[in-house]
Amino acid sequence: MCIFCKIIAGEIPAHKVYEDDKVLAFLDIKPVHPGHILVLPKKHAANIEEVEEVELSAIILAVKKMGALLKDRLGYEAYNIYQNNGPVAGQTVMHLHFHIIPRVANDNLNHWPVRDYTPGEAEEVLKKLTA
Ligand code: AMP
Ligand code: ZN
């Protein structure tokens, strides 16, 4: 059983914020800022490709609720929603989860580096994506 399934089963404690029949949300044990929340399906799915649509719908509605909670109850003015999908993308727990990360000004949680497309590159990519 994965570590998040153990939390869902009550075998490992967690600071639960929200729960319904399909979804659990609890505090990340290592927050960027206090109130950093993880939202996940109760039914194990490793990633966003595995999860069933009905579970995913419930998750995203809970994500929306958690974002509002961060603003209304904890006074944050902004937050990021992250979902690391695959180890190369930084996923360390292989049970799908969305991070709701409260933000404060100048907190150094920077966005990803960017580059420009080379001439024709975007068209090549688009051809593959839409073929
Ligand atoms: P990710 O890198 O997207 O897979 O994120 C996994 C997250 O799970 C990390 O931010 C961890 O701090 C968090 N985490 C791991 N174990 C626990 C736990 N027992 N309770 C709460 N959060 C956890
Ligand atoms: Zn699991």
PDB file of C-alpha atoms and ligand atoms in Angstrom:
ATOM      1  CA  MET A   1       0.000   0.000   0.000  1.00  0.00           C
ATOM      2  CA  CYS A   2       1.411   3.451  -0.871  1.00  0.00           C
ATOM      3  CA  ILE A   3       1.962   6.089   1.799  1.00  0.00           C
ATOM      4  CA  PHE A   4      -1.079   8.145   0.783  1.00  0.00           C
ATOM      5  CA  CYS A   5      -3.273   5.025   0.740  1.00  0.00           C
ATOM      6  CA  LYS A   6      -2.049   4.405   4.302  1.00  0.00           C
ATOM      7  CA  ILE A   7      -3.166   7.909   5.259  1.00  0.00           C
ATOM      8  CA  ILE A   8      -6.549   7.274   3.595  1.00  0.00           C
ATOM      9  CA  ALA A   9      -6.839   3.974   5.506  1.00  0.00           C
ATOM     10  CA  GLY A  10      -6.005   5.751   8.774  1.00  0.00           C
ATOM     11  CA  GLU A  11      -2.787   3.794   9.292  1.00  0.00           C
ATOM     12  CA  ILE A  12      -0.666   6.962   9.187  1.00  0.00           C
ATOM     13  CA  PRO A  13      -1.825  10.246  10.720  1.00  0.00           C
ATOM     14  CA  ALA A  14      -2.344  13.389   8.683  1.00  0.00           C
ATOM     15  CA  HIS A  15      -3.773  16.852   9.266  1.00  0.00           C
ATOM     16  CA  LYS A  16      -6.978  16.397   7.293  1.00  0.00           C
ATOM     17  CA  VAL A  17      -8.525  19.559   5.887  1.00  0.00           C
ATOM     18  CA  TYR A  18     -11.331  18.174   3.731  1.00  0.00           C
ATOM     19  CA  GLU A  19     -12.896  14.838   2.934  1.00  0.00           C
ATOM     20  CA  ASP A  20     -15.782  13.523   0.862  1.00  0.00           C
ATOM     21  CA  ASP A  21     -16.593  10.103  -0.559  1.00  0.00           C
ATOM     22  CA  LYS A  22     -14.010  10.395  -3.358  1.00  0.00           C
ATOM     23  CA  VAL A  23     -11.426  12.894  -2.167  1.00  0.00           C
ATOM     24  CA  LEU A  24      -9.101  13.582   0.750  1.00  0.00           C
ATOM     25  CA  ALA A  25      -7.163  16.796   1.379  1.00  0.00           C
ATOM     26  CA  PHE A  26      -4.513  17.195   4.070  1.00  0.00           C
ATOM     27  CA  LEU A  27      -1.602  19.449   4.956  1.00  0.00           C
ATOM     28  CA  ASP A  28       1.654  18.702   3.192  1.00  0.00           C
ATOM     29  CA  ILE A  29       4.123  17.589   5.853  1.00  0.00           C
ATOM     30  CA  LYS A  30       6.775  19.897   4.339  1.00  0.00           C
ATOM     31  CA  PRO A  31       4.958  23.067   3.327  1.00  0.00           C
ATOM     32  CA  VAL A  32       6.267  25.862   1.146  1.00  0.00           C
ATOM     33  CA  HIS A  33       4.128  28.058   3.433  1.00  0.00           C
ATOM     34  CA  PRO A  34       1.775  27.019   6.237  1.00  0.00           C
ATOM     35  CA  GLY A  35      -1.467  25.770   4.703  1.00  0.00           C
ATOM     36  CA  HIS A  36       0.160  24.029   1.711  1.00  0.00           C
ATOM     37  CA  ILE A  37      -2.497  21.397   0.944  1.00  0.00           C
ATOM     38  CA  LEU A  38      -2.468  18.137  -1.008  1.00  0.00           C
ATOM     39  CA  VAL A  39      -5.686  16.969  -2.683  1.00  0.00           C
ATOM     40  CA  LEU A  40      -5.948  13.361  -3.840  1.00  0.00           C
ATOM     41  CA  PRO A  41      -8.378  10.632  -4.826  1.00  0.00           C
ATOM     42  CA  LYS A  42      -9.263   8.081  -2.152  1.00  0.00           C
ATOM     43  CA  LYS A  43      -9.117   5.378  -4.810  1.00  0.00           C
ATOM     44  CA  HIS A  44      -5.444   4.798  -5.682  1.00  0.00           C
ATOM     45  CA  ALA A  45      -4.322   6.100  -9.072  1.00  0.00           C
ATOM     46  CA  ALA A  46      -0.646   6.713  -9.774  1.00  0.00           C
ATOM     47  CA  ASN A  47      -1.104   9.747 -11.980  1.00  0.00           C
ATOM     48  CA  ILE A  48      -3.485  11.839 -14.026  1.00  0.00           C
ATOM     49  CA  GLU A  49      -3.526   9.294 -16.849  1.00  0.00           C
ATOM     50  CA  GLU A  50      -4.663   6.483 -14.551  1.00  0.00           C
ATOM     51  CA  VAL A  51      -7.337   8.337 -12.627  1.00  0.00           C
ATOM     52  CA  GLU A  52     -10.964   7.872 -13.641  1.00  0.00           C
ATOM     53  CA  GLU A  53     -12.807  10.926 -14.891  1.00  0.00           C
ATOM     54  CA  VAL A  54     -15.393  10.865 -12.115  1.00  0.00           C
ATOM     55  CA  GLU A  55     -12.611  10.897  -9.500  1.00  0.00           C
ATOM     56  CA  LEU A  56     -10.760  13.657 -11.312  1.00  0.00           C
ATOM     57  CA  SER A  57     -13.870  15.796 -11.445  1.00  0.00           C
ATOM     58  CA  ALA A  58     -14.290  15.443  -7.693  1.00  0.00           C
ATOM     59  CA  ILE A  59     -10.615  16.265  -7.147  1.00  0.00           C
ATOM     60  CA  ILE A  60     -10.656  19.453  -9.167  1.00  0.00           C
ATOM     61  CA  LEU A  61     -13.782  20.671  -7.374  1.00  0.00           C
ATOM     62  CA  ALA A  62     -12.033  20.043  -4.053  1.00  0.00           C
ATOM     63  CA  VAL A  63      -8.953  21.879  -5.349  1.00  0.00           C
ATOM     64  CA  LYS A  64     -11.152  24.881  -6.039  1.00  0.00           C
ATOM     65  CA  LYS A  65     -12.577  24.689  -2.501  1.00  0.00           C
ATOM     66  CA  MET A  66      -9.095  24.463  -0.960  1.00  0.00           C
ATOM     67  CA  GLY A  67      -7.873  27.500  -2.884  1.00  0.00           C
ATOM     68  CA  ALA A  68     -10.798  29.509  -1.575  1.00  0.00           C
ATOM     69  CA  LEU A  69     -10.056  28.292   1.968  1.00  0.00           C
ATOM     70  CA  LEU A  70      -6.465  29.536   1.753  1.00  0.00           C
ATOM     71  CA  LYS A  71      -7.749  32.994   0.911  1.00  0.00           C
ATOM     72  CA  ASP A  72     -10.781  33.119   3.205  1.00  0.00           C
ATOM     73  CA  ARG A  73      -9.389  31.441   6.312  1.00  0.00           C
ATOM     74  CA  LEU A  74      -5.635  31.977   6.131  1.00  0.00           C
ATOM     75  CA  GLY A  75      -5.624  35.363   4.427  1.00  0.00           C
ATOM     76  CA  TYR A  76      -3.401  34.451   1.477  1.00  0.00           C
ATOM     77  CA  GLU A  77      -3.992  36.512  -1.628  1.00  0.00           C
ATOM     78  CA  ALA A  78      -2.677  33.991  -4.157  1.00  0.00           C
ATOM     79  CA  TYR A  79      -1.794  30.344  -4.634  1.00  0.00           C
ATOM     80  CA  ASN A  80      -0.412  27.925  -7.206  1.00  0.00           C
ATOM     81  CA  ILE A  81      -1.852  24.562  -8.185  1.00  0.00           C
ATOM     82  CA  TYR A  82       0.872  22.047  -9.034  1.00  0.00           C
ATOM     83  CA  GLN A  83       0.595  18.450 -10.093  1.00  0.00           C
ATOM     84  CA  ASN A  84       3.837  16.575 -10.661  1.00  0.00           C
ATOM     85  CA  ASN A  85       3.126  13.806 -13.133  1.00  0.00           C
ATOM     86  CA  GLY A  86       5.978  11.283 -13.292  1.00  0.00           C
ATOM     87  CA  PRO A  87       9.331  11.076 -11.463  1.00  0.00           C
ATOM     88  CA  VAL A  88      11.139  13.175 -14.069  1.00  0.00           C
ATOM     89  CA  ALA A  89       8.593  15.914 -13.351  1.00  0.00           C
ATOM     90  CA  GLY A  90       9.359  15.692  -9.636  1.00  0.00           C
ATOM     91  CA  GLN A  91       6.664  13.250  -8.527  1.00  0.00           C
ATOM     92  CA  THR A  92       7.953  11.452  -5.418  1.00  0.00           C
ATOM     93  CA  VAL A  93       4.722   9.858  -4.161  1.00  0.00           C
ATOM     94  CA  MET A  94       3.141   7.731  -6.863  1.00  0.00           C
ATOM     95  CA  HIS A  95      -0.438   8.433  -5.814  1.00  0.00           C
ATOM     96  CA  LEU A  96      -1.941  11.291  -7.830  1.00  0.00           C
ATOM     97  CA  HIS A  97      -2.100  14.510  -5.849  1.00  0.00           C
ATOM     98  CA  PHE A  98      -2.534  18.208  -6.502  1.00  0.00           C
ATOM     99  CA  HIS A  99      -0.516  20.719  -4.491  1.00  0.00           C
ATOM    100  CA  ILE A 100      -2.336  23.887  -3.471  1.00  0.00           C
ATOM    101  CA  ILE A 101       0.542  26.168  -2.580  1.00  0.00           C
ATOM    102  CA  PRO A 102      -0.167  29.469  -0.876  1.00  0.00           C
ATOM    103  CA  ARG A 103       2.016  32.311  -2.091  1.00  0.00           C
ATOM    104  CA  VAL A 104       3.372  35.453  -0.512  1.00  0.00           C
ATOM    105  CA  ALA A 105       5.156  38.263  -2.301  1.00  0.00           C
ATOM    106  CA  ASN A 106       8.862  37.693  -3.003  1.00  0.00           C
ATOM    107  CA  ASP A 107       8.861  34.161  -1.612  1.00  0.00           C
ATOM    108  CA  ASN A 108      11.339  32.989  -4.265  1.00  0.00           C
ATOM    109  CA  LEU A 109       9.151  30.166  -5.532  1.00  0.00           C
ATOM    110  CA  ASN A 110      10.038  31.027  -9.086  1.00  0.00           C
ATOM    111  CA  HIS A 111       8.376  29.877 -12.246  1.00  0.00           C
ATOM    112  CA  TRP A 112      10.056  27.611 -14.781  1.00  0.00           C
ATOM    113  CA  PRO A 113      12.722  28.899 -17.160  1.00  0.00           C
ATOM    114  CA  VAL A 114      11.489  29.668 -20.669  1.00  0.00           C
ATOM    115  CA  ARG A 115      12.949  29.884 -24.165  1.00  0.00           C
ATOM    116  CA  ASP A 116      11.822  30.963 -27.609  1.00  0.00           C
ATOM    117  CA  TYR A 117      10.769  28.584 -30.387  1.00  0.00           C
ATOM    118  CA  THR A 118      13.255  28.339 -33.220  1.00  0.00           C
ATOM    119  CA  PRO A 119      11.828  29.113 -36.692  1.00  0.00           C
ATOM    120  CA  GLY A 120       9.414  26.339 -37.728  1.00  0.00           C
ATOM    121  CA  GLU A 121       9.718  24.467 -34.430  1.00  0.00           C
ATOM    122  CA  ALA A 122       6.250  25.323 -33.130  1.00  0.00           C
ATOM    123  CA  GLU A 123       4.721  24.204 -36.440  1.00  0.00           C
ATOM    124  CA  GLU A 124       6.614  20.879 -36.274  1.00  0.00           C
ATOM    125  CA  VAL A 125       5.433  20.258 -32.726  1.00  0.00           C
ATOM    126  CA  LEU A 126       1.883  21.175 -33.620  1.00  0.00           C
ATOM    127  CA  LYS A 127       1.937  18.762 -36.570  1.00  0.00           C
ATOM    128  CA  LYS A 128       2.842  15.908 -34.201  1.00  0.00           C
ATOM    129  CA  LEU A 129       0.346  16.952 -31.573  1.00  0.00           C
ATOM    130  CA  THR A 130      -2.578  17.264 -33.917  1.00  0.00           C
ATOM    131  CA  ALA A 131      -1.821  14.622 -36.599  1.00  0.00           C
TER     132      ALA A 131
HETATM  133  P1  AMP B   1       5.411  15.209  -5.105  1.00  0.00           P
HETATM  134  O1  AMP B   1       6.856  15.618  -5.164  1.00  0.00           O
HETATM  135  O2  AMP B   1       4.535  16.036  -5.990  1.00  0.00           O
HETATM  136  O3  AMP B   1       5.220  13.722  -5.292  1.00  0.00           O
HETATM  137  O4  AMP B   1       4.940  15.592  -3.652  1.00  0.00           O
HETATM  138  C1  AMP B   1       4.842  14.693  -2.605  1.00  0.00           C
HETATM  139  C2  AMP B   1       4.525  15.541  -1.408  1.00  0.00           C
HETATM  140  O5  AMP B   1       4.035  14.695  -0.384  1.00  0.00           O
HETATM  141  C3  AMP B   1       5.740  16.286  -0.841  1.00  0.00           C
HETATM  142  O6  AMP B   1       5.488  17.696  -0.882  1.00  0.00           O
HETATM  143  C4  AMP B   1       5.836  15.759   0.588  1.00  0.00           C
HETATM  144  O7  AMP B   1       6.195  16.747   1.519  1.00  0.00           O
HETATM  145  C5  AMP B   1       4.434  15.235   0.843  1.00  0.00           C
HETATM  146  N1  AMP B   1       4.350  14.146   1.810  1.00  0.00           N
HETATM  147  C6  AMP B   1       5.064  13.000   1.825  1.00  0.00           C
HETATM  148  N2  AMP B   1       4.705  12.223   2.861  1.00  0.00           N
HETATM  149  C7  AMP B   1       3.729  12.899   3.516  1.00  0.00           C
HETATM  150  C8  AMP B   1       2.935  12.643   4.677  1.00  0.00           C
HETATM  151  N3  AMP B   1       3.096  11.500   5.384  1.00  0.00           N
HETATM  152  N4  AMP B   1       2.032  13.555   5.072  1.00  0.00           N
HETATM  153  C9  AMP B   1       1.868  14.694   4.366  1.00  0.00           C
HETATM  154  N5  AMP B   1       2.576  15.012   3.252  1.00  0.00           N
HETATM  155  C10 AMP B   1       3.490  14.125   2.839  1.00  0.00           C
HETATM  156 ZN    ZN B   2      -2.071   5.063  -3.050  1.00  0.00          ZN
END
